[in-house]
Coordinates of C-alpha atoms in Angstrom, one line a residue:
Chain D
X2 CA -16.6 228.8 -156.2
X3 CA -17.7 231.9 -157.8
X4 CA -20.8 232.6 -159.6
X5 CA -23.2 235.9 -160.5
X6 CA -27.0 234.9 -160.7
X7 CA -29.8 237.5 -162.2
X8 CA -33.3 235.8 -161.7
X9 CA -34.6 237.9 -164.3
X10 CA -34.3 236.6 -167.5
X11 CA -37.1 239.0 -169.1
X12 CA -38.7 242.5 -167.4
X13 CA -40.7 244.1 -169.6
X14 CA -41.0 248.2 -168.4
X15 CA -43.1 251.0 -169.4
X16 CA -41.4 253.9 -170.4
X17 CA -41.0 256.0 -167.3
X18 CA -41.5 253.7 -164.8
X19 CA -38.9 252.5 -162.7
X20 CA -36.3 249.7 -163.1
X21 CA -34.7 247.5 -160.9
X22 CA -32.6 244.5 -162.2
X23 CA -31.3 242.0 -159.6
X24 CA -28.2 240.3 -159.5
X25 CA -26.6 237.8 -156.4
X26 CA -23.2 237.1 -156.1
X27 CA -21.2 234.1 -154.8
X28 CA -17.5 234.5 -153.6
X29 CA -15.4 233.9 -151.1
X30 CA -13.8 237.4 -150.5
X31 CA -14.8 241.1 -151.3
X32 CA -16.1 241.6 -153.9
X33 CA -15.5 243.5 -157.9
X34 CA -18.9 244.2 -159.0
X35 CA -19.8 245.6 -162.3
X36 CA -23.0 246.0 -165.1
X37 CA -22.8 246.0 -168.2
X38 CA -25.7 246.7 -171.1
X39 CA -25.9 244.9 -174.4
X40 CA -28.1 247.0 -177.1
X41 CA -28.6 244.8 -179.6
X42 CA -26.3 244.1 -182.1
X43 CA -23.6 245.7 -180.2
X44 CA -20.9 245.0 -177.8
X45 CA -20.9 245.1 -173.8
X46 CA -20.9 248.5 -172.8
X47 CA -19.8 249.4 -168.9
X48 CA -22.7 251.5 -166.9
X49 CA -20.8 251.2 -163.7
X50 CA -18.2 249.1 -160.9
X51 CA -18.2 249.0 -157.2
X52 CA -14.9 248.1 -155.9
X53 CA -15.2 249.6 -152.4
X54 CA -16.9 252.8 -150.5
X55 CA -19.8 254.1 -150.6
X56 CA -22.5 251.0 -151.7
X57 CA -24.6 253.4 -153.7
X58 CA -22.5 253.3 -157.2
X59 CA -23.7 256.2 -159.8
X60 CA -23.3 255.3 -163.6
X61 CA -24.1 256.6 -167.1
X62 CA -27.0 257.0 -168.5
X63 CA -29.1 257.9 -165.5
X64 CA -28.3 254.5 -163.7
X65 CA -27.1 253.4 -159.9
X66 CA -26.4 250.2 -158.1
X67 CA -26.4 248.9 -154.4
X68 CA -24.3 246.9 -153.0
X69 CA -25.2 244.8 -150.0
X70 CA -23.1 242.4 -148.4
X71 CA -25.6 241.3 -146.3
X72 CA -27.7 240.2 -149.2
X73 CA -25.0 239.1 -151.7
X74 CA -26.8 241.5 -154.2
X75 CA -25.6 243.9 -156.3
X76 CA -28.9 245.6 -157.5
X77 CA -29.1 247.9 -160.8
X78 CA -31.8 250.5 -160.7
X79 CA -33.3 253.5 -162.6
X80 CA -36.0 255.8 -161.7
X81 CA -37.7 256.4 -164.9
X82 CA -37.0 254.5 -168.1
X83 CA -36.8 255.7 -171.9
X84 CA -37.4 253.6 -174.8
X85 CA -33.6 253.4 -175.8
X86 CA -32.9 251.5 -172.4
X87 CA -34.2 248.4 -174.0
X88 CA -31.3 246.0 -173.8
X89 CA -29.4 242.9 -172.1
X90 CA -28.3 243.9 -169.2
X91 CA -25.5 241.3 -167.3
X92 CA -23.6 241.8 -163.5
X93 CA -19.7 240.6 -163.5
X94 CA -18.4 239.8 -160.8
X95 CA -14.1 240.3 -160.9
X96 CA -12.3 237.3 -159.8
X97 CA -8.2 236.0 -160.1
X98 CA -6.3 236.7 -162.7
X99 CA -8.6 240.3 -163.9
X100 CA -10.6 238.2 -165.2
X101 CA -15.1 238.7 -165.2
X102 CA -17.6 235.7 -164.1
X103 CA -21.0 237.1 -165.8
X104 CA -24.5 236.3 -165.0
X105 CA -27.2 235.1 -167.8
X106 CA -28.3 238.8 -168.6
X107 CA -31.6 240.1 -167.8
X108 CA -33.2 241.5 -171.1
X109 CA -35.1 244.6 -170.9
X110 CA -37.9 245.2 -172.8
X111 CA -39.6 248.6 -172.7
X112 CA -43.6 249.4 -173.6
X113 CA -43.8 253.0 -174.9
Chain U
X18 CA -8.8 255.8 -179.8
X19 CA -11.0 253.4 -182.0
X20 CA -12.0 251.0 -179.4
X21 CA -11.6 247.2 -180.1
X22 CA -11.7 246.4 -183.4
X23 CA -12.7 243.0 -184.5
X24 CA -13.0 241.4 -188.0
X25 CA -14.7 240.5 -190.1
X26 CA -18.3 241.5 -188.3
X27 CA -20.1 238.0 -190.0
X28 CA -18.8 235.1 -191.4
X29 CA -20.8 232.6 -192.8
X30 CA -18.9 229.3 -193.7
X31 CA -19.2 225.4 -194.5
X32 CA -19.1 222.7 -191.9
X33 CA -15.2 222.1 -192.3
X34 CA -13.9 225.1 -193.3
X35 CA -11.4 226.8 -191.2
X36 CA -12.4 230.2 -189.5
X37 CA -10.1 232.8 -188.4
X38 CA -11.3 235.7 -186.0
X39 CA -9.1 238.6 -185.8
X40 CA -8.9 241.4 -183.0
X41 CA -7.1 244.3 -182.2
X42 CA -7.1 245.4 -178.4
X43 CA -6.7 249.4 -177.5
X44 CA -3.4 250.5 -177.4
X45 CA -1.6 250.2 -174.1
X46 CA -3.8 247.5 -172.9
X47 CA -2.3 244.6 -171.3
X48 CA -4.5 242.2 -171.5
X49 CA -7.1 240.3 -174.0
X50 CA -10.0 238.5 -173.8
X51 CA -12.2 236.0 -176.0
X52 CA -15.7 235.3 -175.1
X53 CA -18.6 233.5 -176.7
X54 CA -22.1 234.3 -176.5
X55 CA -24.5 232.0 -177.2
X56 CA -28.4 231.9 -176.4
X57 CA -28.0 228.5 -174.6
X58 CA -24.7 229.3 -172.7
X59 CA -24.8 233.3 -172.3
X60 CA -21.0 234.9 -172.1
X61 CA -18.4 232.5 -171.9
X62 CA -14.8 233.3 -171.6
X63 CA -12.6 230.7 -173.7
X64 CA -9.4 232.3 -173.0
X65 CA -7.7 235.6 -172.2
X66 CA -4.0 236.9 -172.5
X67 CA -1.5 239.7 -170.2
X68 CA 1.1 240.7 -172.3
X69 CA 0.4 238.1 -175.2
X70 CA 1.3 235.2 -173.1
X71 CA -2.2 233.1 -172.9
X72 CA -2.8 232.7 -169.5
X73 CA -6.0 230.8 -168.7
X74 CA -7.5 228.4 -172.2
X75 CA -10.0 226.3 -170.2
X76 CA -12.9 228.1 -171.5
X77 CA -11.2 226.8 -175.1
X78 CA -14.3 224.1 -176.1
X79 CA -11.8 222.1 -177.7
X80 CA -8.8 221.6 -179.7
X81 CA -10.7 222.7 -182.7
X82 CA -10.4 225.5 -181.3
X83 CA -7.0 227.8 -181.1
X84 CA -6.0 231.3 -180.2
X85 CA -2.8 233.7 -180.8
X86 CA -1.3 237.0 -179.8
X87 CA 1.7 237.4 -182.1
X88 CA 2.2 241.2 -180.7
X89 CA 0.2 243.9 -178.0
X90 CA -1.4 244.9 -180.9
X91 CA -3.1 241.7 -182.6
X92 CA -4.8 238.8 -181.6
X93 CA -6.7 236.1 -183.7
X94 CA -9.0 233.1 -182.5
X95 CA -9.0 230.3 -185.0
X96 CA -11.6 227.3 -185.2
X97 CA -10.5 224.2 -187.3
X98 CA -12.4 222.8 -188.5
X99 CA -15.9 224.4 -188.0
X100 CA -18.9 222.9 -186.9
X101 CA -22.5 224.1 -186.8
X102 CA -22.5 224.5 -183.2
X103 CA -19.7 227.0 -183.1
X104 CA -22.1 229.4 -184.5
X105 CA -22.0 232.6 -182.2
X106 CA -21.5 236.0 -181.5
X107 CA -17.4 236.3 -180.4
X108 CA -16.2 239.0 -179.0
X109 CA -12.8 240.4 -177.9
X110 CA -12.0 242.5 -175.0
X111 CA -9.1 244.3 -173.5
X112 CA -8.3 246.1 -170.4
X113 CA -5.2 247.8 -168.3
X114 CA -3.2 246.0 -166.2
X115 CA -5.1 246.1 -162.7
X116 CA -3.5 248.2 -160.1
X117 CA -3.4 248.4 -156.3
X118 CA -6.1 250.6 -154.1
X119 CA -3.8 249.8 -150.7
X120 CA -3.0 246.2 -150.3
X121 CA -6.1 245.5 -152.6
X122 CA -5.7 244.6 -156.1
X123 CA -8.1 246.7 -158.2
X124 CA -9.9 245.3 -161.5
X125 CA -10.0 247.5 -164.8
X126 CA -12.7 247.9 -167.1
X127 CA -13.0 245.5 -169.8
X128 CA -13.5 247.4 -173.0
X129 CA -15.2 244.7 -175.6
X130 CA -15.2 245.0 -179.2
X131 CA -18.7 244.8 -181.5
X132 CA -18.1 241.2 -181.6
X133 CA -18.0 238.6 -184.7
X134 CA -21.5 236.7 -185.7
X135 CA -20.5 233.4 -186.7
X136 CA -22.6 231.0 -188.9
X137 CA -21.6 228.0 -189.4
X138 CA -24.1 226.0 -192.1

């Protein structure tokens, strides 16, 4: 069966420092990764996908992802943080029918 | 375009009463989706639609619970009659039809609306 996992359920960041958010995967075939970020109040918003390629996926807003199949991860990461990054972040993983399996969300909170 | 538009953006409502959540996917979209988001459950999907024929409800929590696309351009999720622990954020998505990259079927982005905060009392 298939299933998204990020361990993180709370990081709390300084602003500038770098981010990494982790999210593990579960499925039986290759995978459709995505992230999406949750400010608050507000819908899902898409940073970026990986469908196939090159593993290192460039976003918006400054972000990138890494996708190893070795590890079943499908890591988000940003070098240097700004206050307005503060947010729920969740991994999708794209199974049958176009439809989205989404991890719990790791929320992001950022210390000026 | 304007995005997904859902309405109303809170509803606050009796135990009993009948809800009705409305959505209208982008234009050109084939299909539509309805998720819940609660603290204890994170992002469910109750059920989604490809050209306004509903093609997975086993999300749906139960028959309370009931969901329509009359046309491409309008959807509604209905709850009958409300309980408490309905109360959520709902929100609607829609995406293209996905496509082929080679023999491999490609996934479209899911565009979501800004969701409707439900309180039930």
């Amino acid at each position: 069966a298939q299933s998204v996992t990020q361990p993180d359920i709370h990081i709390t960041v300084s602003e500038g420092a770098s981010l990494e958010l982790r999210c593990n995967y579960s499925y039986g075939a290759t995978p459709y990764l995505f992230w999406y970020v949750q400010s608050p109040g507000q819908g899902l918003q898409l940073l970026l996908k990986y469908f196939s390629g090159d593993t290192l996926v460039q976003g918006i807003k400054g972000f990138e992802a890494e996708f190893k199949r070795s590890q079943s991860s499908f890591n988000l990461r940003k070098p240097s943080v700004h206050w307005s990054d503060a947010a729920e972040y969740f991994c999708a993983l794209g199974t049958a029918g176009n439809k989205l399996t989404f991890g719990g969300g790791t929320r992001v909170l950022v210390k000026p | 375009d304007a995005g997904v538009i859902q309405s109303p953006r809170h509803e606050v409502t009796e135990m009993g009463q009948e809800v009705t959540l409305r959505c209208k996917p982008i234009s050109g979209h084939d299909y539509l989706f309805w998720y819940r988001q609660t603290m204890m459950r994170g992002l469910e999907l109750l059920i989604y639609f490809n050209n306004n024929v509903p093609i997975d409800d086993s999300g749906m929590p139960e028959d309370r619970f009931s969901a329509k696309m009359p046309n491409a351009s309008f959807s509604t999720l209905k709850i009958q009659p409300s309980e408490p622990r309905d109360s959520a954020v709902y929100f609607c998505a829609s995406s293209d039809k996905p496509g082929l990259a080679g023999a491999r079927r490609t996934y479209n982005e899911q565009f979501f609306g800004p969701g409707t905060r439900l309180t039930v009392l």
